[in-house]
PDB file of C-alpha atoms in Angstrom:
ATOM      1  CA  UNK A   1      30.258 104.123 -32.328  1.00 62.00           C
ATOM      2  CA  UNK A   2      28.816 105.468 -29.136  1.00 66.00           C
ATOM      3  CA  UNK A   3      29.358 103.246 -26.072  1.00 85.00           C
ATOM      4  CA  UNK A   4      25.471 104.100 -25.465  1.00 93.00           C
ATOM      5  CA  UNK A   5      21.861 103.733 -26.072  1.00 94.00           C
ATOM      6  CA  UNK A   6      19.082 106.004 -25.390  1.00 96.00           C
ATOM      7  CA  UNK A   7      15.498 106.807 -26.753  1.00 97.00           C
ATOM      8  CA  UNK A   8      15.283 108.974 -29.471  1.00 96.00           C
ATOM      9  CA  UNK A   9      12.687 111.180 -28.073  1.00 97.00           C
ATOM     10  CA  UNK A  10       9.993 111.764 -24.675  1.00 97.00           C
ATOM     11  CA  UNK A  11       7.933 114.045 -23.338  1.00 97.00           C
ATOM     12  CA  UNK A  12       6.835 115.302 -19.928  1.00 96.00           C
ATOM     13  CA  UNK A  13       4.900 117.525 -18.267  1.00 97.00           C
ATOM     14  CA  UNK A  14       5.582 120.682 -16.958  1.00 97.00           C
ATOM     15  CA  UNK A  15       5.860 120.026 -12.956  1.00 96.00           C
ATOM     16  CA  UNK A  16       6.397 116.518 -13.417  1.00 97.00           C
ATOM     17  CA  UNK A  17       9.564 114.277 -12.854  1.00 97.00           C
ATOM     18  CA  UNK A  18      11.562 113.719 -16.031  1.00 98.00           C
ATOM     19  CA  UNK A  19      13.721 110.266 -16.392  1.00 98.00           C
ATOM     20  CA  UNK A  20      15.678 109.881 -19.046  1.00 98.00           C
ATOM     21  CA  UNK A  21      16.944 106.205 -19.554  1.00 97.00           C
ATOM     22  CA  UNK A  22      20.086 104.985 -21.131  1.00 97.00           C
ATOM     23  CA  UNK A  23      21.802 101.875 -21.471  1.00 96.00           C
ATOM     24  CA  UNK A  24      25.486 101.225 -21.323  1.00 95.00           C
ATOM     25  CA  UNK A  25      26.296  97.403 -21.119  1.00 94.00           C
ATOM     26  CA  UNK A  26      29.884  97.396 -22.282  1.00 91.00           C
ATOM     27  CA  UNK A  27      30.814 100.138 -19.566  1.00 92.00           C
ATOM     28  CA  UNK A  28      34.520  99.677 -18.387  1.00 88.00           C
ATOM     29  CA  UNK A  29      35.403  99.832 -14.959  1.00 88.00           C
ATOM     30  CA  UNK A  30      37.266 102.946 -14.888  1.00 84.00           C
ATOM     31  CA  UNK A  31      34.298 104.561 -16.815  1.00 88.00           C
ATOM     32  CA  UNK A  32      32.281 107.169 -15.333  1.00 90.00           C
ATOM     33  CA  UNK A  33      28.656 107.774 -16.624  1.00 93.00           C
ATOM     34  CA  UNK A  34      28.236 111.748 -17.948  1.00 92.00           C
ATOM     35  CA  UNK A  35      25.458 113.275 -18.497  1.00 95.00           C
ATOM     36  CA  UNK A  36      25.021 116.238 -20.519  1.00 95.00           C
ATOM     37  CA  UNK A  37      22.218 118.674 -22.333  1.00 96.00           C
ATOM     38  CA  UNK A  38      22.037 120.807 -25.432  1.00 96.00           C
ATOM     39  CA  UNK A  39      19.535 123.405 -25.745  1.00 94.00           C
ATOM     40  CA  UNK A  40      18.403 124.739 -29.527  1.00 85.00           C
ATOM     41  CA  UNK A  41      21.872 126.097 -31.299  1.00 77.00           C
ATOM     42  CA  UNK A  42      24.232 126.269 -27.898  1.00 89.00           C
ATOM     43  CA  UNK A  43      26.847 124.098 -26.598  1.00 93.00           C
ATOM     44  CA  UNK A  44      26.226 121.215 -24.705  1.00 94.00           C
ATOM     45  CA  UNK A  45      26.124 121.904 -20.801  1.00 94.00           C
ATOM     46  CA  UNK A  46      27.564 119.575 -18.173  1.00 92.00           C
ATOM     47  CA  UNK A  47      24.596 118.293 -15.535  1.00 95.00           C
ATOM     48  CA  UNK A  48      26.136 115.414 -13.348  1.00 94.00           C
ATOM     49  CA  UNK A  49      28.196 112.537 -13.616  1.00 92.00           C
ATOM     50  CA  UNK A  50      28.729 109.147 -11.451  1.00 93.00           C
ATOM     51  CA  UNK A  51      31.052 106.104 -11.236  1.00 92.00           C
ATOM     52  CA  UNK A  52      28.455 103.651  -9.133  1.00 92.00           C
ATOM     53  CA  UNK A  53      26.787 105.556  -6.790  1.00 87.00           C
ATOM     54  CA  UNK A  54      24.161 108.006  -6.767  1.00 94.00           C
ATOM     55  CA  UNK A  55      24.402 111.477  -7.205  1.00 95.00           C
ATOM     56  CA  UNK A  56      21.989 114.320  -6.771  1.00 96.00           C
ATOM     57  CA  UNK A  57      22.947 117.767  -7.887  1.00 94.00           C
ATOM     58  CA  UNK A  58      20.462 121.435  -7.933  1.00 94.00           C
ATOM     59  CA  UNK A  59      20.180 120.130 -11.416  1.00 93.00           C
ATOM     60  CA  UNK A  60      19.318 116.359 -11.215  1.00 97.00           C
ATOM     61  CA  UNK A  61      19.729 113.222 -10.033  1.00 98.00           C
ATOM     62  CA  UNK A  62      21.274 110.121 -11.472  1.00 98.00           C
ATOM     63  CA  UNK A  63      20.881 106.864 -10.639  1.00 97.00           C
ATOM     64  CA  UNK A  64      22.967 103.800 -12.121  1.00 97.00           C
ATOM     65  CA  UNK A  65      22.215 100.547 -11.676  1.00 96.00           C
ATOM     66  CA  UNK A  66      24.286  98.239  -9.378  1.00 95.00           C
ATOM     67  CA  UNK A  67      25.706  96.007 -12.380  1.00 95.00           C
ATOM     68  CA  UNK A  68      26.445  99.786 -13.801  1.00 95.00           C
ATOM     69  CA  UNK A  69      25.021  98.738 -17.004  1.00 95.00           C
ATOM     70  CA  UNK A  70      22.176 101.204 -16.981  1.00 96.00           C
ATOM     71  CA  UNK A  71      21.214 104.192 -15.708  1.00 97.00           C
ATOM     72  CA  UNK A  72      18.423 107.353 -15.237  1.00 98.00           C
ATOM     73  CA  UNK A  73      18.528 110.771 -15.385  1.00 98.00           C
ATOM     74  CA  UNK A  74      16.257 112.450 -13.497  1.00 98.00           C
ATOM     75  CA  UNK A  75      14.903 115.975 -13.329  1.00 97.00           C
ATOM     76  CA  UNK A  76      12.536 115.999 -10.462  1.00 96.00           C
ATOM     77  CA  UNK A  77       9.887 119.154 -11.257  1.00 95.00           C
ATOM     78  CA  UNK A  78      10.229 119.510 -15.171  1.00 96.00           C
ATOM     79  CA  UNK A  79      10.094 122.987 -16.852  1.00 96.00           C
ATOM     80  CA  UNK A  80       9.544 124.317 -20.165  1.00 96.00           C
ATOM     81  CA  UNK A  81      13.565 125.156 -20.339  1.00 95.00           C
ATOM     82  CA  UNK A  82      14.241 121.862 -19.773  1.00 96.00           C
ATOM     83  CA  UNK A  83      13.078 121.239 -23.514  1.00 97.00           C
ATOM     84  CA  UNK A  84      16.494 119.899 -25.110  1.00 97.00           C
ATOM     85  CA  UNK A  85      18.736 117.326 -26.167  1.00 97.00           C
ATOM     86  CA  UNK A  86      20.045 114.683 -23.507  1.00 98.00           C
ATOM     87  CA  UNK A  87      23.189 113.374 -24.025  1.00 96.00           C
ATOM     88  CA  UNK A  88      24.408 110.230 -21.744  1.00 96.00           C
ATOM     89  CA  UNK A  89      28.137 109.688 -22.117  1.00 92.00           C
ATOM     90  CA  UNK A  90      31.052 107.215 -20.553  1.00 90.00           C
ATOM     91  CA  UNK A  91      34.113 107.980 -20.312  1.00 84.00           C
ATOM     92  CA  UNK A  92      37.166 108.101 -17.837  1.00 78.00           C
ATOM     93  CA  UNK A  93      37.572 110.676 -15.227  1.00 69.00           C
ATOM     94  CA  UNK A  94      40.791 112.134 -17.189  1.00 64.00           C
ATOM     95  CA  UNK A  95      43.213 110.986 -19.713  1.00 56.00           C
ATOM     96  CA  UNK A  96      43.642 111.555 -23.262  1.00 50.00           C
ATOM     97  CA  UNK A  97      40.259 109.619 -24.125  1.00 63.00           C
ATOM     98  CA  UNK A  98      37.965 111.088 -26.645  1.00 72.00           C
ATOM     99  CA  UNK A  99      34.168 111.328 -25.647  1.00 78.00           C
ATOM    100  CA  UNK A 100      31.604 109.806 -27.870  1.00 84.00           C
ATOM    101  CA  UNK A 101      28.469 111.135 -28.176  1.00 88.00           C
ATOM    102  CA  UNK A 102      25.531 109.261 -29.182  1.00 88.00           C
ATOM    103  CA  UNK A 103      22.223 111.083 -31.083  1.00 89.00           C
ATOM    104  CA  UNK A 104      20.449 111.680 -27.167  1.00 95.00           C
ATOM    105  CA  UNK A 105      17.419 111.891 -26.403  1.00 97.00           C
ATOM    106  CA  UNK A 106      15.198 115.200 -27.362  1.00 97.00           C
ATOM    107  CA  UNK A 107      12.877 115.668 -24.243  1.00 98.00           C
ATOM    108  CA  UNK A 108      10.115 118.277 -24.820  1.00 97.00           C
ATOM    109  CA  UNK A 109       8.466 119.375 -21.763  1.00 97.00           C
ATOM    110  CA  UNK A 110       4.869 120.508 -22.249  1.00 96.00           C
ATOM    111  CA  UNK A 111       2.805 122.566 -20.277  1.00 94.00           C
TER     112      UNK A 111
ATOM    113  CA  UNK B   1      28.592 130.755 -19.052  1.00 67.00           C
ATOM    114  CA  UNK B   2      31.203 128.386 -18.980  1.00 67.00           C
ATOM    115  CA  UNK B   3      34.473 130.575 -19.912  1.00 86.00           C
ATOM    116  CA  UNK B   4      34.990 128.923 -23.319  1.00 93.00           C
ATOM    117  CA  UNK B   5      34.507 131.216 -26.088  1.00 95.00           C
ATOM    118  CA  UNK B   6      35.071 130.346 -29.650  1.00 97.00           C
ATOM    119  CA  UNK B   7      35.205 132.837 -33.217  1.00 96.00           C
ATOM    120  CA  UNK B   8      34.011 133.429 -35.224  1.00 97.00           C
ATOM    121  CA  UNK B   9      30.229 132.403 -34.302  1.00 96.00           C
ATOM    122  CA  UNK B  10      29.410 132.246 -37.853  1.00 96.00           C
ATOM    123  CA  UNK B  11      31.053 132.115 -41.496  1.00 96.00           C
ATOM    124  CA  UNK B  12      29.656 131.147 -44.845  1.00 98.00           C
ATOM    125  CA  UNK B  13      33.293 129.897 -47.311  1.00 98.00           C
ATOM    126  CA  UNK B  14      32.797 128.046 -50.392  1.00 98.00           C
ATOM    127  CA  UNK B  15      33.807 124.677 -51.579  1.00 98.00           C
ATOM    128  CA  UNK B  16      37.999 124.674 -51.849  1.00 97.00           C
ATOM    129  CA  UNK B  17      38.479 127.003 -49.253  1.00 98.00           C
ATOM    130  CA  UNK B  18      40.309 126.924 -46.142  1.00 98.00           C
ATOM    131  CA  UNK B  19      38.795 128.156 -42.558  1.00 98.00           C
ATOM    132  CA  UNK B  20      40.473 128.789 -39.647  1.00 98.00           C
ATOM    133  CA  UNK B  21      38.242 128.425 -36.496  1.00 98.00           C
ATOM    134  CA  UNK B  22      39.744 129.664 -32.707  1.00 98.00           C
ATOM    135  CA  UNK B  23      39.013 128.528 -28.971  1.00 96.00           C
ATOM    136  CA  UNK B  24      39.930 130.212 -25.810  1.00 94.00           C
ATOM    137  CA  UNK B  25      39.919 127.707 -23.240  1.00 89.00           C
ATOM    138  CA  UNK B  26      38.724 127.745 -19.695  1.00 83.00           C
ATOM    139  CA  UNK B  27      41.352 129.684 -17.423  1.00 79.00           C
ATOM    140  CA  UNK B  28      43.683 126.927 -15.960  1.00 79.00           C
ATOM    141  CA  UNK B  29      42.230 124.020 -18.309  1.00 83.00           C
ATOM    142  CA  UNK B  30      44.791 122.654 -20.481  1.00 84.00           C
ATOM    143  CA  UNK B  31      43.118 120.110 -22.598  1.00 87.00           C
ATOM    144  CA  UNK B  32      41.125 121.003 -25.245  1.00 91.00           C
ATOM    145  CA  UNK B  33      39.054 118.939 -27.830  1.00 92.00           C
ATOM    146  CA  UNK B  34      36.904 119.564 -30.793  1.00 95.00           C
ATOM    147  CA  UNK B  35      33.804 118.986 -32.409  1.00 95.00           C
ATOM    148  CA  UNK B  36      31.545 118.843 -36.080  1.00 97.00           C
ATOM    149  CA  UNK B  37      28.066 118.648 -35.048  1.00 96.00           C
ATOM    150  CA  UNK B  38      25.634 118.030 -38.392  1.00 94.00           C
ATOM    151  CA  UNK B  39      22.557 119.319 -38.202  1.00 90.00           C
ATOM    152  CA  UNK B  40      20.205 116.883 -35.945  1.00 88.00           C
ATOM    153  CA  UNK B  41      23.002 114.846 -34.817  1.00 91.00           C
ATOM    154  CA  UNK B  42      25.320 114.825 -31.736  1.00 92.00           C
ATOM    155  CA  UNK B  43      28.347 116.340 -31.827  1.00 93.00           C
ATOM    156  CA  UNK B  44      31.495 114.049 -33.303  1.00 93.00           C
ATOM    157  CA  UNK B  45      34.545 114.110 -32.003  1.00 92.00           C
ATOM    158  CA  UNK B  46      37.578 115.516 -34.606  1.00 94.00           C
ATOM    159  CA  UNK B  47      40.774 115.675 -32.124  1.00 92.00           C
ATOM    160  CA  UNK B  48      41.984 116.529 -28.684  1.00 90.00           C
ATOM    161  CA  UNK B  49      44.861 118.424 -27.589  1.00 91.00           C
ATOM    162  CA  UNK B  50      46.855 118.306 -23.896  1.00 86.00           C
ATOM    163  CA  UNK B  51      49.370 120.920 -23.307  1.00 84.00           C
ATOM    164  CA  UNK B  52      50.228 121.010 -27.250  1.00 89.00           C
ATOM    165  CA  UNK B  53      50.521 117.611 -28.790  1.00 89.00           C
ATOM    166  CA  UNK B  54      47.209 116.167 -30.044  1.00 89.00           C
ATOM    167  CA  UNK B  55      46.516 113.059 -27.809  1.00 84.00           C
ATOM    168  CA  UNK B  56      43.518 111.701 -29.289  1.00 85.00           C
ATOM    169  CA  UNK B  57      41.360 111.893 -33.062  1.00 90.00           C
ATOM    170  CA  UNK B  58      38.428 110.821 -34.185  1.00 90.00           C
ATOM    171  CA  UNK B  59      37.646 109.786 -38.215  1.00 92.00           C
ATOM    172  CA  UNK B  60      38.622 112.674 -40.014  1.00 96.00           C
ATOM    173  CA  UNK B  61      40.694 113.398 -42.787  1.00 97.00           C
ATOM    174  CA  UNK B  62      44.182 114.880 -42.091  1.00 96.00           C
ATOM    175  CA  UNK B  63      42.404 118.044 -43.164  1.00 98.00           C
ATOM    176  CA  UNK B  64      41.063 118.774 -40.291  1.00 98.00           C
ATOM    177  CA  UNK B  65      43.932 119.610 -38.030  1.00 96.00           C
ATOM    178  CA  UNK B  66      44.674 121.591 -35.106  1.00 96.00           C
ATOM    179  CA  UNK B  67      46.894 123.595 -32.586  1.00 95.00           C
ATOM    180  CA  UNK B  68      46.739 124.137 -29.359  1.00 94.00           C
ATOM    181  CA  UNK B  69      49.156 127.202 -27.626  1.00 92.00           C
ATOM    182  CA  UNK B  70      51.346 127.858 -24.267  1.00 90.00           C
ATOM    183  CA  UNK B  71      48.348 129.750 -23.649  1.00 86.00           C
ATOM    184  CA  UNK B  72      46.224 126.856 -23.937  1.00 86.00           C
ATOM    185  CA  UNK B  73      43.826 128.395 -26.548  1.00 92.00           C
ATOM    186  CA  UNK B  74      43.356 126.360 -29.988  1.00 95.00           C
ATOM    187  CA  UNK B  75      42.445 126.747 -33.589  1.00 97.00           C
ATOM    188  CA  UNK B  76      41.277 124.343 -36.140  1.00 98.00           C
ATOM    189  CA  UNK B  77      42.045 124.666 -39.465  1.00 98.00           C
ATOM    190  CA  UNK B  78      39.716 122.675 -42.234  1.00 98.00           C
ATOM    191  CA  UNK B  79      41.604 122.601 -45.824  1.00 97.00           C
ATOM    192  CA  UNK B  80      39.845 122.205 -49.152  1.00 98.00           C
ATOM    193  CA  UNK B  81      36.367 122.360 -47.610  1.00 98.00           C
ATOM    194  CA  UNK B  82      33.404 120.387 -49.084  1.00 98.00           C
ATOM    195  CA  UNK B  83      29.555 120.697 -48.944  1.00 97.00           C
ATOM    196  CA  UNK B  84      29.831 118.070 -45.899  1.00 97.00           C
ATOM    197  CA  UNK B  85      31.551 120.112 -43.822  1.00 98.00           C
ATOM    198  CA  UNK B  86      28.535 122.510 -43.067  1.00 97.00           C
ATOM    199  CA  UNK B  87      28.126 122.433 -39.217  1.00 97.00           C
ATOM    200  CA  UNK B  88      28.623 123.315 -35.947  1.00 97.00           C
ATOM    201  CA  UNK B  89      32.021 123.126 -34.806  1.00 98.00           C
ATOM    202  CA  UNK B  90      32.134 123.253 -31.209  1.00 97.00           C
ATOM    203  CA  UNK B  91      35.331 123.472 -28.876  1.00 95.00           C
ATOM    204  CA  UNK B  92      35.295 122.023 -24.987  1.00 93.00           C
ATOM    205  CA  UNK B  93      38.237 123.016 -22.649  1.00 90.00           C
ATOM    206  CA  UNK B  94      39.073 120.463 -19.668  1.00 84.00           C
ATOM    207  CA  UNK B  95      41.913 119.577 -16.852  1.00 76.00           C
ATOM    208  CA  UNK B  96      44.188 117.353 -18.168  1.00 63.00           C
ATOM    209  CA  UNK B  97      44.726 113.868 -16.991  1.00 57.00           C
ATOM    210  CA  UNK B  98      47.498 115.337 -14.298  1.00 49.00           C
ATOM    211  CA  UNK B  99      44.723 116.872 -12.599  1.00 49.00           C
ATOM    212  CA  UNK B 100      42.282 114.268 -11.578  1.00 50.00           C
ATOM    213  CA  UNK B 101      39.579 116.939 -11.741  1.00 59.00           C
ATOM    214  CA  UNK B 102      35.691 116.540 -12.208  1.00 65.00           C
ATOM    215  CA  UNK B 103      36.418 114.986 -16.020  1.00 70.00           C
ATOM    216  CA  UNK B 104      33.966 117.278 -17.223  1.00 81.00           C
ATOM    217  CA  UNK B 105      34.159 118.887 -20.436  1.00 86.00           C
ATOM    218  CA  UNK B 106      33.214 122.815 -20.651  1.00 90.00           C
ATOM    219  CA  UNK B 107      31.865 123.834 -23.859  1.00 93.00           C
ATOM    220  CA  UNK B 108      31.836 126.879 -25.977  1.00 95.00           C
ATOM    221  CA  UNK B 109      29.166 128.093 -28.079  1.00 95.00           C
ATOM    222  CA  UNK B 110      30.114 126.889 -31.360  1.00 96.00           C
ATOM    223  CA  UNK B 111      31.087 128.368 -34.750  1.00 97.00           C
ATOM    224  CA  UNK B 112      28.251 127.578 -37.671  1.00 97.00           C
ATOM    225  CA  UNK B 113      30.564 127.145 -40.606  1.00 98.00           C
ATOM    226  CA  UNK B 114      28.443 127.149 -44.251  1.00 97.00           C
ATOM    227  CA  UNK B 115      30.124 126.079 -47.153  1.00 98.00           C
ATOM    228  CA  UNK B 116      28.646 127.049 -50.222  1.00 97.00           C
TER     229      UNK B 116
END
């Protein structure tokens, strides 16, 4: 089962600030917070990722709350080719461990 | 582009078949997992491999199974395929847990595998 909960579906509007929530209670120390996207029929595409602090990227922000049980994507001017699947994952940094993916969240972004 | 490509990008086999489905990894990665995404779902994770030996599977039969070469590239091989196994099979190349690298997984574009 995915380690992580998010909603099944938002939208926003073109221009506008996109956050993307997701909730991972039972996070494990060593587990970093991934985020990833999937755009109609490609592979999924690495955005950022963050152990407790936040971290701001040319693609997005995330922010993860201090008890690390939560967290927020954020894309901060929203276009159309942002329409996709969101993916929040946790994982270790390396090892052997197998990533779970949950069902995301599709964001369509309207204009 | 992320340096991962995978073929074929799309085969149609029917039911009782085998399939054979191949992944060139990142250059320098040496980890390399795969996936079965349905249609409308996330992907699912089948196995991993690090430099050779599968270090990690998910729930699927034992026919799904893999390889992984000095060269780093993969295959997977499904046996005796059913309806079910209809999807996208995607492949992500990594560094290895001797690396301490990013974590991040690079994936290719998938191969959309019909079974009839």
């Amino acid at each position: 089962d995915a380690k992580t909960t998010q909603p099944t579906s938002m939208d926003c509007a073109e221009g506008r600030a996109a956050n993307l929530p997701c909730n991972h209670s039972t996070i494990s120390g060593n587990e970093y917070v991934y985020w990833y996207r999937q755009i109609h029929s490609q592979g999924p595409q690495y955005i950022i990722h963050g152990l407790k602090n936040n971290e701001t990227n040319e693609m997005a922000s995330l922010i993860i709350t201090e008890d690390r049980k939560s967290s927020t994507l954020i894309l901060p001017h929203a276009t159309l080719r942002d329409t996709a699947v969101y993916y929040c994952i946790v994982r270790p940094l390396t090892g052997g461990f197998k990533t779970i993916f949950g069902a995301g969240t599709r964001l369509f972004v309207k204009a | 582009e992320t340096g991962v490509t995978q073929s074929p990008t799309h085969l149609i086999k029917t039911r009782g078949q085998q399939v054979t489905l191949r992944c060139s990894s990142q250059s320098g990665h040496n980890t390399v997992s795969w996936y079965q995404q349905a249609l409308g779902q996330g992907p699912q994770f089948i196995f991993q491999y690090y430099r050779e030996e599968e270090n990690g599977r998910g729930n699927f039969p034992p026919r799904f199974s893999g390889l992984q070469f000095p060269n780093y590239s993969s295959e997977l091989n499904v046996n005796a395929l059913e309806l079910d196994d209809s999807a996208l099979y995607l492949c992500a190349s990594s560094w290895g847990r001797d690396r301490g690298k990013t974590g991040e997984l690079f994936f290719g574009e998938g191969s959309r595998l019909t079974v009839l």
